[in-house]
Coordinates of C-alpha atoms and ligand atoms in Angstrom, one line a residue:
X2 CA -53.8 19.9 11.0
X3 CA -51.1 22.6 11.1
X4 CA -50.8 25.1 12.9
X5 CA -51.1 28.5 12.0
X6 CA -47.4 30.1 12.5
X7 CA -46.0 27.1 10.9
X8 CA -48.2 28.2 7.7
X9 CA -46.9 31.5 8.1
X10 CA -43.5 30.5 8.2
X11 CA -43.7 28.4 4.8
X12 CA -45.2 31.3 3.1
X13 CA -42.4 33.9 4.4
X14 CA -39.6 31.2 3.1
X15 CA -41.6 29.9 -0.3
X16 CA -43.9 33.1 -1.1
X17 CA -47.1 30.5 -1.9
X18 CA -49.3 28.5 0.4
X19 CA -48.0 24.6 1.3
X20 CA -50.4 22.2 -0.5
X21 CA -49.7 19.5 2.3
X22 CA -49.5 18.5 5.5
X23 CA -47.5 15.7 6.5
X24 CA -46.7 13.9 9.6
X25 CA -44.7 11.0 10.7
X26 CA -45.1 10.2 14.3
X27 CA -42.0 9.2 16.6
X28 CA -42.1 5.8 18.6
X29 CA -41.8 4.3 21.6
X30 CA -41.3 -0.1 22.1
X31 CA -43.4 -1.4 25.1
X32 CA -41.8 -4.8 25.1
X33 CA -39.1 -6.9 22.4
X34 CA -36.4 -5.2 23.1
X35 CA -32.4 -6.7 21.4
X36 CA -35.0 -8.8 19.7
X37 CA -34.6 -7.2 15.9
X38 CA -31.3 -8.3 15.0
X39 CA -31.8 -11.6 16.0
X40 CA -34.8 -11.8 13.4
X41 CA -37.4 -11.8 16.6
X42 CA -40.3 -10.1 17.4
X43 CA -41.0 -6.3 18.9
X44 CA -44.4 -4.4 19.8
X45 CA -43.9 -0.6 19.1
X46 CA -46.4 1.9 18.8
X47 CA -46.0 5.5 17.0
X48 CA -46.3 8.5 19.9
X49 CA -48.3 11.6 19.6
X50 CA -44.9 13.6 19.3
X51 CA -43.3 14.1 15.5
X52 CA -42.3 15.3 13.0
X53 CA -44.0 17.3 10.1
X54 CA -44.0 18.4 6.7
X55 CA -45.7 21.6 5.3
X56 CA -45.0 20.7 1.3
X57 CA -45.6 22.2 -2.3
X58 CA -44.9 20.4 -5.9
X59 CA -42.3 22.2 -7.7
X60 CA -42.0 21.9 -11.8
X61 CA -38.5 21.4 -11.4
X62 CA -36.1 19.0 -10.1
X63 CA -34.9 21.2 -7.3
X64 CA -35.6 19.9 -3.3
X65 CA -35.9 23.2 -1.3
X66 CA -35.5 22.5 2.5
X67 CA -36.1 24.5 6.0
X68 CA -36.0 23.0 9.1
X69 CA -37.6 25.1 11.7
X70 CA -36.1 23.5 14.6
X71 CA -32.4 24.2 12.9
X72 CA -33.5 27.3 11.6
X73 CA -31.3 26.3 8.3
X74 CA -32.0 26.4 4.9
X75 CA -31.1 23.5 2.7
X76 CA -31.6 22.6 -1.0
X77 CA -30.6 19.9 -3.7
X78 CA -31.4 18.6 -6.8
X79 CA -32.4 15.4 -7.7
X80 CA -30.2 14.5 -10.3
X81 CA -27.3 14.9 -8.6
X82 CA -28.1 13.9 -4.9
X83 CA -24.7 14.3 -2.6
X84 CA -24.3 14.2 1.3
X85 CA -24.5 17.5 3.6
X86 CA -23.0 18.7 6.1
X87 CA -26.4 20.1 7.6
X88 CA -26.9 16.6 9.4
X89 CA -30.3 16.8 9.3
X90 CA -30.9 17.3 5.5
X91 CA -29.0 14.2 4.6
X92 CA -32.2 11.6 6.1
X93 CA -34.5 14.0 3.4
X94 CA -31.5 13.1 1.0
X95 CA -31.2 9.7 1.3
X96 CA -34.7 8.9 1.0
X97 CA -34.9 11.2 -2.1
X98 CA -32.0 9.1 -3.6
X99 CA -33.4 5.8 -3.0
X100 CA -37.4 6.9 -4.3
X101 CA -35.6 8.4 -7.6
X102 CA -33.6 5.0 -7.9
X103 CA -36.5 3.2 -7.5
X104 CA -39.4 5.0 -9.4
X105 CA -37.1 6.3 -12.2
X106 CA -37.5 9.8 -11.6
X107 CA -39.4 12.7 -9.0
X108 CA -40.4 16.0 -9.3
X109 CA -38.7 18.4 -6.6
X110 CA -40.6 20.0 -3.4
X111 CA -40.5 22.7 -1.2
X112 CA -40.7 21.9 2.2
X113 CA -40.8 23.2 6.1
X114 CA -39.6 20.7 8.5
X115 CA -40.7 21.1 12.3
X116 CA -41.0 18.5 14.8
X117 CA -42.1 18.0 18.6
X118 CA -40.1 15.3 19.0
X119 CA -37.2 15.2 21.2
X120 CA -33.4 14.9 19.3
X121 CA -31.3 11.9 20.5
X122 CA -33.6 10.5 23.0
X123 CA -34.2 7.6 21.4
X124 CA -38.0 8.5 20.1
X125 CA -37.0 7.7 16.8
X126 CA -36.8 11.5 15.2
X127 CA -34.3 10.3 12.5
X128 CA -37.2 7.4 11.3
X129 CA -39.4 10.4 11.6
X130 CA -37.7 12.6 9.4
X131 CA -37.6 9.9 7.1
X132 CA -40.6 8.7 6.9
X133 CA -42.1 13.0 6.7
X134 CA -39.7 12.9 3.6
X135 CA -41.5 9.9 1.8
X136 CA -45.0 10.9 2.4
X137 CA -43.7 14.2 1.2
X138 CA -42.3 13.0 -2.1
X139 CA -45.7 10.4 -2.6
X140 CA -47.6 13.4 -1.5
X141 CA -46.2 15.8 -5.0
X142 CA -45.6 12.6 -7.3
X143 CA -48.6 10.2 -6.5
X144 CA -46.5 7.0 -6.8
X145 CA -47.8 4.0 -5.7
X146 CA -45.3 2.6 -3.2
X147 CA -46.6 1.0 -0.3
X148 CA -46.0 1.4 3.2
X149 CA -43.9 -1.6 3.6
X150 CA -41.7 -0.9 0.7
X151 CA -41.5 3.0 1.5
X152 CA -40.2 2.0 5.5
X153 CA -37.9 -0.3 3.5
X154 CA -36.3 2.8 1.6
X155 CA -36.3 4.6 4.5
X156 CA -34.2 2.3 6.6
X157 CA -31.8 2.2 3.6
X158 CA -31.4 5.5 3.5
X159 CA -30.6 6.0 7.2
X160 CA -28.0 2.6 6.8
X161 CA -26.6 3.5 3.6
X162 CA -27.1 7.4 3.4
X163 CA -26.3 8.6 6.4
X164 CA -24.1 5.5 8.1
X165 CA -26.3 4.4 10.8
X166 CA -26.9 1.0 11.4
X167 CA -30.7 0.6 12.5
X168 CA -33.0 -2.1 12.5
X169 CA -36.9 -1.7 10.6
X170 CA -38.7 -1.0 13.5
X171 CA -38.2 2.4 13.7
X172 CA -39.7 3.6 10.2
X173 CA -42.3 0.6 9.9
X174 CA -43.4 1.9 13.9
X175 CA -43.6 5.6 12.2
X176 CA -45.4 4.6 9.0
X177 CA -47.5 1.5 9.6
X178 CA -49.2 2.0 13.5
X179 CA -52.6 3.0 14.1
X180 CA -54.5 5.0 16.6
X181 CA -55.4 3.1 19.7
X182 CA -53.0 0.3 18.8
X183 CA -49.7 -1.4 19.2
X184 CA -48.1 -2.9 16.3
X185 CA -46.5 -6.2 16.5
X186 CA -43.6 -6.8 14.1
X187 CA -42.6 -10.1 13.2
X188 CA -38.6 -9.0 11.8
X189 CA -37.9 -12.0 9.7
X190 CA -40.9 -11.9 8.0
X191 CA -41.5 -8.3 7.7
X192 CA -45.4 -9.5 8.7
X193 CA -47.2 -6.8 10.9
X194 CA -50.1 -6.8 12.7
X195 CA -51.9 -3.7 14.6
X196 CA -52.9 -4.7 18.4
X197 CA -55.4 -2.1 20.0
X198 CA -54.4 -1.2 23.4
X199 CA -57.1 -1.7 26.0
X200 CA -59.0 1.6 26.9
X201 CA -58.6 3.6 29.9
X202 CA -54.4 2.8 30.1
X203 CA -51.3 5.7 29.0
X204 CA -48.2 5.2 27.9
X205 CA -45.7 7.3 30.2
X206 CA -41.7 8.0 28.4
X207 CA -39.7 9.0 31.3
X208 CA -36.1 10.4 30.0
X209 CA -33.1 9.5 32.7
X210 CA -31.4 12.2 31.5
X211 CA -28.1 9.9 31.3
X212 CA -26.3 9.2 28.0
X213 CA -23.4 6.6 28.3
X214 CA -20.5 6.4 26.1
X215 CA -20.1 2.9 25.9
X216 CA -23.7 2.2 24.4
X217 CA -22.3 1.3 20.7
X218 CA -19.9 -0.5 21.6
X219 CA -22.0 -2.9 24.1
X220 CA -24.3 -2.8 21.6
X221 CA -22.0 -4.2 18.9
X222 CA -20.7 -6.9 21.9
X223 CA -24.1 -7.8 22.8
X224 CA -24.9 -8.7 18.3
X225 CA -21.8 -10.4 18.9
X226 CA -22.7 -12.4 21.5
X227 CA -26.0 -13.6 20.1
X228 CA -24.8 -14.3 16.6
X229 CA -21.8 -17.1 18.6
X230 CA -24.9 -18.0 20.6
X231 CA -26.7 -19.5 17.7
X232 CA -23.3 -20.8 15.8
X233 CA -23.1 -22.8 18.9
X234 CA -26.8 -23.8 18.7
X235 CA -26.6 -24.2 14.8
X236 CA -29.7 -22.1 14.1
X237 CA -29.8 -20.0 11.2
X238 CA -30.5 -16.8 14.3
X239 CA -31.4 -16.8 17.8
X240 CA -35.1 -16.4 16.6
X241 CA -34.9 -20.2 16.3
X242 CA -33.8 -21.4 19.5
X243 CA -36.1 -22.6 22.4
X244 CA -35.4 -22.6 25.8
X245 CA -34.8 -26.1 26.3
X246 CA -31.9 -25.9 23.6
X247 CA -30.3 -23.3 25.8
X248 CA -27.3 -25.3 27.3
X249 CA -25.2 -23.3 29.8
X250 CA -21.8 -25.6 29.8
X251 CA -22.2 -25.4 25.7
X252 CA -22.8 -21.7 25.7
X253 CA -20.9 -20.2 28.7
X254 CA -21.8 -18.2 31.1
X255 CA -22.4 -15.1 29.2
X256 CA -23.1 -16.3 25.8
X257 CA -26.1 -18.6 27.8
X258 CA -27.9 -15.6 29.6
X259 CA -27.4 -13.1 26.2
X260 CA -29.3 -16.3 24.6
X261 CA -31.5 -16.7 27.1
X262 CA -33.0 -13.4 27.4
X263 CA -33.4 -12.9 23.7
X264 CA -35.7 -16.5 23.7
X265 CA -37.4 -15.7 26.2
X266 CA -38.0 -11.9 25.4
X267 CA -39.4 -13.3 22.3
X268 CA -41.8 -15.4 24.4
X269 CA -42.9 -12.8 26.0
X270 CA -43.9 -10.9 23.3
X271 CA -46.4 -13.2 22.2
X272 CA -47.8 -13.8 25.8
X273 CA -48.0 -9.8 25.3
X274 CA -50.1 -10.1 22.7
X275 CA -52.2 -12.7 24.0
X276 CA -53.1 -10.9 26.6
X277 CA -54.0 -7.7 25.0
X278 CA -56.0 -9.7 22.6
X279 CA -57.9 -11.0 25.8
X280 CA -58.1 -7.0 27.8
X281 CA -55.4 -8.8 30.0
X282 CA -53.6 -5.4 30.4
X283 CA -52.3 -6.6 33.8
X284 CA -51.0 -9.7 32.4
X285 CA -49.1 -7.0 30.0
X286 CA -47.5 -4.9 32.8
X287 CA -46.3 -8.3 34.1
X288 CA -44.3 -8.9 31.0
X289 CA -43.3 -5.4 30.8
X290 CA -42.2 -5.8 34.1
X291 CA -40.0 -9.2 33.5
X292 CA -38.5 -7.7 30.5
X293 CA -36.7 -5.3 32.6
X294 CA -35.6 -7.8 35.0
X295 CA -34.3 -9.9 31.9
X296 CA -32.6 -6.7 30.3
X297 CA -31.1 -5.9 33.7
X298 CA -29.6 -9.1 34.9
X299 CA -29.1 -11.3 31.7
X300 CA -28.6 -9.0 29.1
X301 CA -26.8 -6.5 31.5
X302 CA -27.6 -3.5 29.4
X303 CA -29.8 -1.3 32.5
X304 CA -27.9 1.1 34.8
X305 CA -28.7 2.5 37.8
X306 CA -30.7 5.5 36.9
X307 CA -33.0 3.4 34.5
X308 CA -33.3 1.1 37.6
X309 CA -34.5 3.7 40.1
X310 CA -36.8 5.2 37.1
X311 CA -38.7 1.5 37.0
X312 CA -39.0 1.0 40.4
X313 CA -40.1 4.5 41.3
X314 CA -42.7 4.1 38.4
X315 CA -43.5 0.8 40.1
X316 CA -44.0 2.1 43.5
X317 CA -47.0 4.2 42.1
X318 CA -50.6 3.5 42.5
X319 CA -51.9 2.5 39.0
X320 CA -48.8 1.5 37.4
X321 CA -49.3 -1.7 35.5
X322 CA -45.8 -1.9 34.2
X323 CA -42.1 -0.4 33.7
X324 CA -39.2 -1.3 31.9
X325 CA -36.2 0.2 29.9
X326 CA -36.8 1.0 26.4
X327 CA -34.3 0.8 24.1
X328 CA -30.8 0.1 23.5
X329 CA -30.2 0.2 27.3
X330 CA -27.3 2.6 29.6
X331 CA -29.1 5.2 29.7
X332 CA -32.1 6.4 27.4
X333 CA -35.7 6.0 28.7
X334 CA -38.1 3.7 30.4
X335 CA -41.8 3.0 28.9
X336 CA -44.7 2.8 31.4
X337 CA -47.7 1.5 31.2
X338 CA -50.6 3.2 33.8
X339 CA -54.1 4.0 34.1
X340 CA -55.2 7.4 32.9
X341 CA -56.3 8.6 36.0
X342 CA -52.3 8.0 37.9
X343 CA -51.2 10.5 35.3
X344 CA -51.0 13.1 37.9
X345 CA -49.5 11.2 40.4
X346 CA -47.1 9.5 38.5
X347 CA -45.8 12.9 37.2
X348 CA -45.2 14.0 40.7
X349 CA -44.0 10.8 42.3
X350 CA -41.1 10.3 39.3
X351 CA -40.2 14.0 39.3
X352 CA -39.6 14.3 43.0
X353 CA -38.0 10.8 43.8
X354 CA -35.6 10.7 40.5
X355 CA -34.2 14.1 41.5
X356 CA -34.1 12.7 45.5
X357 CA -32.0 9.8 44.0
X358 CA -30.3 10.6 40.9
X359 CA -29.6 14.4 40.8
X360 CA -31.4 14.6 37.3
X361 CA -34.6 15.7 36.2
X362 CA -36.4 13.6 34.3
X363 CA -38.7 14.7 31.2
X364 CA -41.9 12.5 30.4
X365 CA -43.8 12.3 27.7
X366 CA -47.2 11.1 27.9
X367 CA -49.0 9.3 25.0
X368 CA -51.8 7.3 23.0
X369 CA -50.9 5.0 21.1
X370 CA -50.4 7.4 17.8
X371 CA -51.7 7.2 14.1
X372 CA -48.7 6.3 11.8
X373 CA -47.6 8.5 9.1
X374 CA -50.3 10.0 6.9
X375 CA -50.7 13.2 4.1
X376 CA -53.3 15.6 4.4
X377 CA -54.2 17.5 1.0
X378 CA -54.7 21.7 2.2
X379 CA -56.9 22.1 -0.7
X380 CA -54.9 25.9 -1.8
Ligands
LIG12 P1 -33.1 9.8 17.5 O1 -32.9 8.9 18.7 O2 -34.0 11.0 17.9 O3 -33.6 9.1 16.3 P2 -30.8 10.2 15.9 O4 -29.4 10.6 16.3 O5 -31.0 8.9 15.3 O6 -31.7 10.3 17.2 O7 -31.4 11.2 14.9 C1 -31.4 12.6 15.3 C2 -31.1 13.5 14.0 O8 -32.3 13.5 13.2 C3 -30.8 14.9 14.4 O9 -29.4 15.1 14.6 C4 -31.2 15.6 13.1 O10 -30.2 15.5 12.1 C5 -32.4 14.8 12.6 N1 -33.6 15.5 13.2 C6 -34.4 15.1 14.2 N2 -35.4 15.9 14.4 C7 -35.3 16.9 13.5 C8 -36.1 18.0 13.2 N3 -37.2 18.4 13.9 N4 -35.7 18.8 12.1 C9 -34.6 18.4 11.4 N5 -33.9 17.3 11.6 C10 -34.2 16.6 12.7
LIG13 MG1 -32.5 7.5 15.4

């Protein structure tokens, strides 16, 4: 429910009460990672950090935005929906342009934007904002989209609205998880399926702080690499190959371990989802635990602070598993641990990142998070 200054605050901008409350959780992936554009499989789950929506219907056309943690006001109409400056209006935007396209027409909203979620540290805010802005506008007009379809227009509006290449994780993580549970996408087929988390465990986020330059363009090598690896294979995408079709002279050195650890990743995430379907959960930090081995040394994407980050986490009583999460060179690590090392884990990673690194770290820890829902105020 929201809180009280925030109802405050969308009273002093809109002079009436907000007649919903929207949220749409950020995410975190605890294993699959480079597997999405190679039509593979990832396990996500939506975080207890977001971003919300405090809306009213209007009777005209008009979109009336202000985000609280911008403290900027923006507003559009519907009819005529054009890109911003104010970066942070054009993800409302292009989900705005995209529902109108595809329901023929919306009535406009008033809305106050505030999230707990941290900018840029790759927790998803941007599928967030998104997804806060489609509940928002199914909130006022009662379409009947559903989820799958809305996370679809979401992601178009981040690719094709604002110009960011991103894969459907992000928004389906935000819109279609469930308390208590991860939720295993299958990315050619779009098919989901929520996993409950075995009780008693937390998921840790620690932030290394470091931000490398080089990550887009890596990142565009590394799709590179995987879409010669499975020319060369003569599979439609790497999702297709098996390990025993993984030929080193044929691939080359680097096109062979790229290959490799996107198979094998893959693997992994069904073994991870075996074993949570058995409690296994120590079986799980295994494979959390191999990912990063694989990210690190085949798919060369960890750096030495994300390194020292797993291996402190490691070194801690009650740790089950650690491992970069992510596109890589910075970013954050996920951890899995029992609830009762939260304490010690805290400490230990605080004290021994800053020994080694220089940095401080931030964590975030979290349940496995509802996805994105709408909560009538009843005013
Ligand atoms: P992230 O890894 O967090 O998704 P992105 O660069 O993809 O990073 O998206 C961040 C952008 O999303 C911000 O620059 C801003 O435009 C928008 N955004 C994130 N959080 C908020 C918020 N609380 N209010 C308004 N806009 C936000
Ligand atoms: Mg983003």
């Amino acid at each position: 429910m929201p809180e009280e200054i925030f109802i405050e605050k969308f009273k002093e901008i809109f002079a009436h009460y907000p007649r919903y409350f929207i949220r749409a959780p950020g995410r975190v992936n605890l294993i699959g990672e480079h597997t999405d554009y190679n039509e593979g499989f990832v396990l996500p789950i939506a975080i207890e950090r977001g971003i919300s929506y405090l809306v009213s219907p209007r009777d005209d056309d008009r979109v009336c935005l202000f985000s609280f943690n911008f403290s900027e006001y923006d507003e559009f109409s519907l009819s005529d929906i054009q890109r911003s400056k104010k970066g942070w209006s054009n993800y409302v935007r292009g989900v705005a342009k995209f529902l109108v396209e595809k329901t023929g027409g919306l009535r406009g909203l008033n809305a106050l934007i505030y999230g707990d979620l941290p900018i840029g540290a790759g927790l998803s805010s941007s599928a967030a904002m998104e997804v806060g802005a489609a509940l928002s506008f199914q909130a006022v007009n009662a379409f009947q989209i559903d989820k799958k379809e809305l996370g679809l227009i979401c992601q178009r509006a981040e690719n094709e609205f604002v110009g960011m290449r991103c894969g459907i994780m992000d928004q389906f993580a935000s819109l279609l998880s469930e308390e208590g549970m991860a939720l295993f996408l299958d990315c050619r087929t779009l098919e989901t399926k929520n996993i409950p988390l075995p009780r008693g465990h937390l998921i840790a986020i620690c932030d290394s702080k470091v931000r490398r330059e080089l990550v887009s363009s890596e990142y565009n090598k590394r799709r590179q690499e995987c879409e010669t690896a499975a020319k060369i294979l003569v599979v439609k995408s790497l999702r297709d190959a098996t390990p025993e079709m993984l030929d080193r002279e044929k691939l080359g050195e680097t096109v062979y371990k790229r290959a490799k650890h996107v198979v094998e990743e893959n693997l992994r995430v069904l073994q991870a989802i075996e074993a949570l379907q058995k409690g296994n959960v120590a079986l799980f930090g295994e494979l959390m635990k191999a990912s990063h081995i694989s990210l690190r040394d085949l798919y060369e994407v960890s750096c030495r602070e994300l390194d020292i980050l797993v291996d402190i986490a490691l070194s801690v009583q009650g740790v089950l598993g650690a491992r970069l999460t992510g596109a890589g060179f910075g970013g954050c690590t996920v951890n899995l641990l029992k609830e009762d090392s939260r304490n010690t884990f805290e400490q230990t990673i605080k004290k021994n990142y800053k020994e080694a690194t220089g940095f401080e770290t931030e964590i975030w820890f979290t349940h496995p998070a509802q996805g994105g829902f709408i909560i009538s105020l009843g005013k």
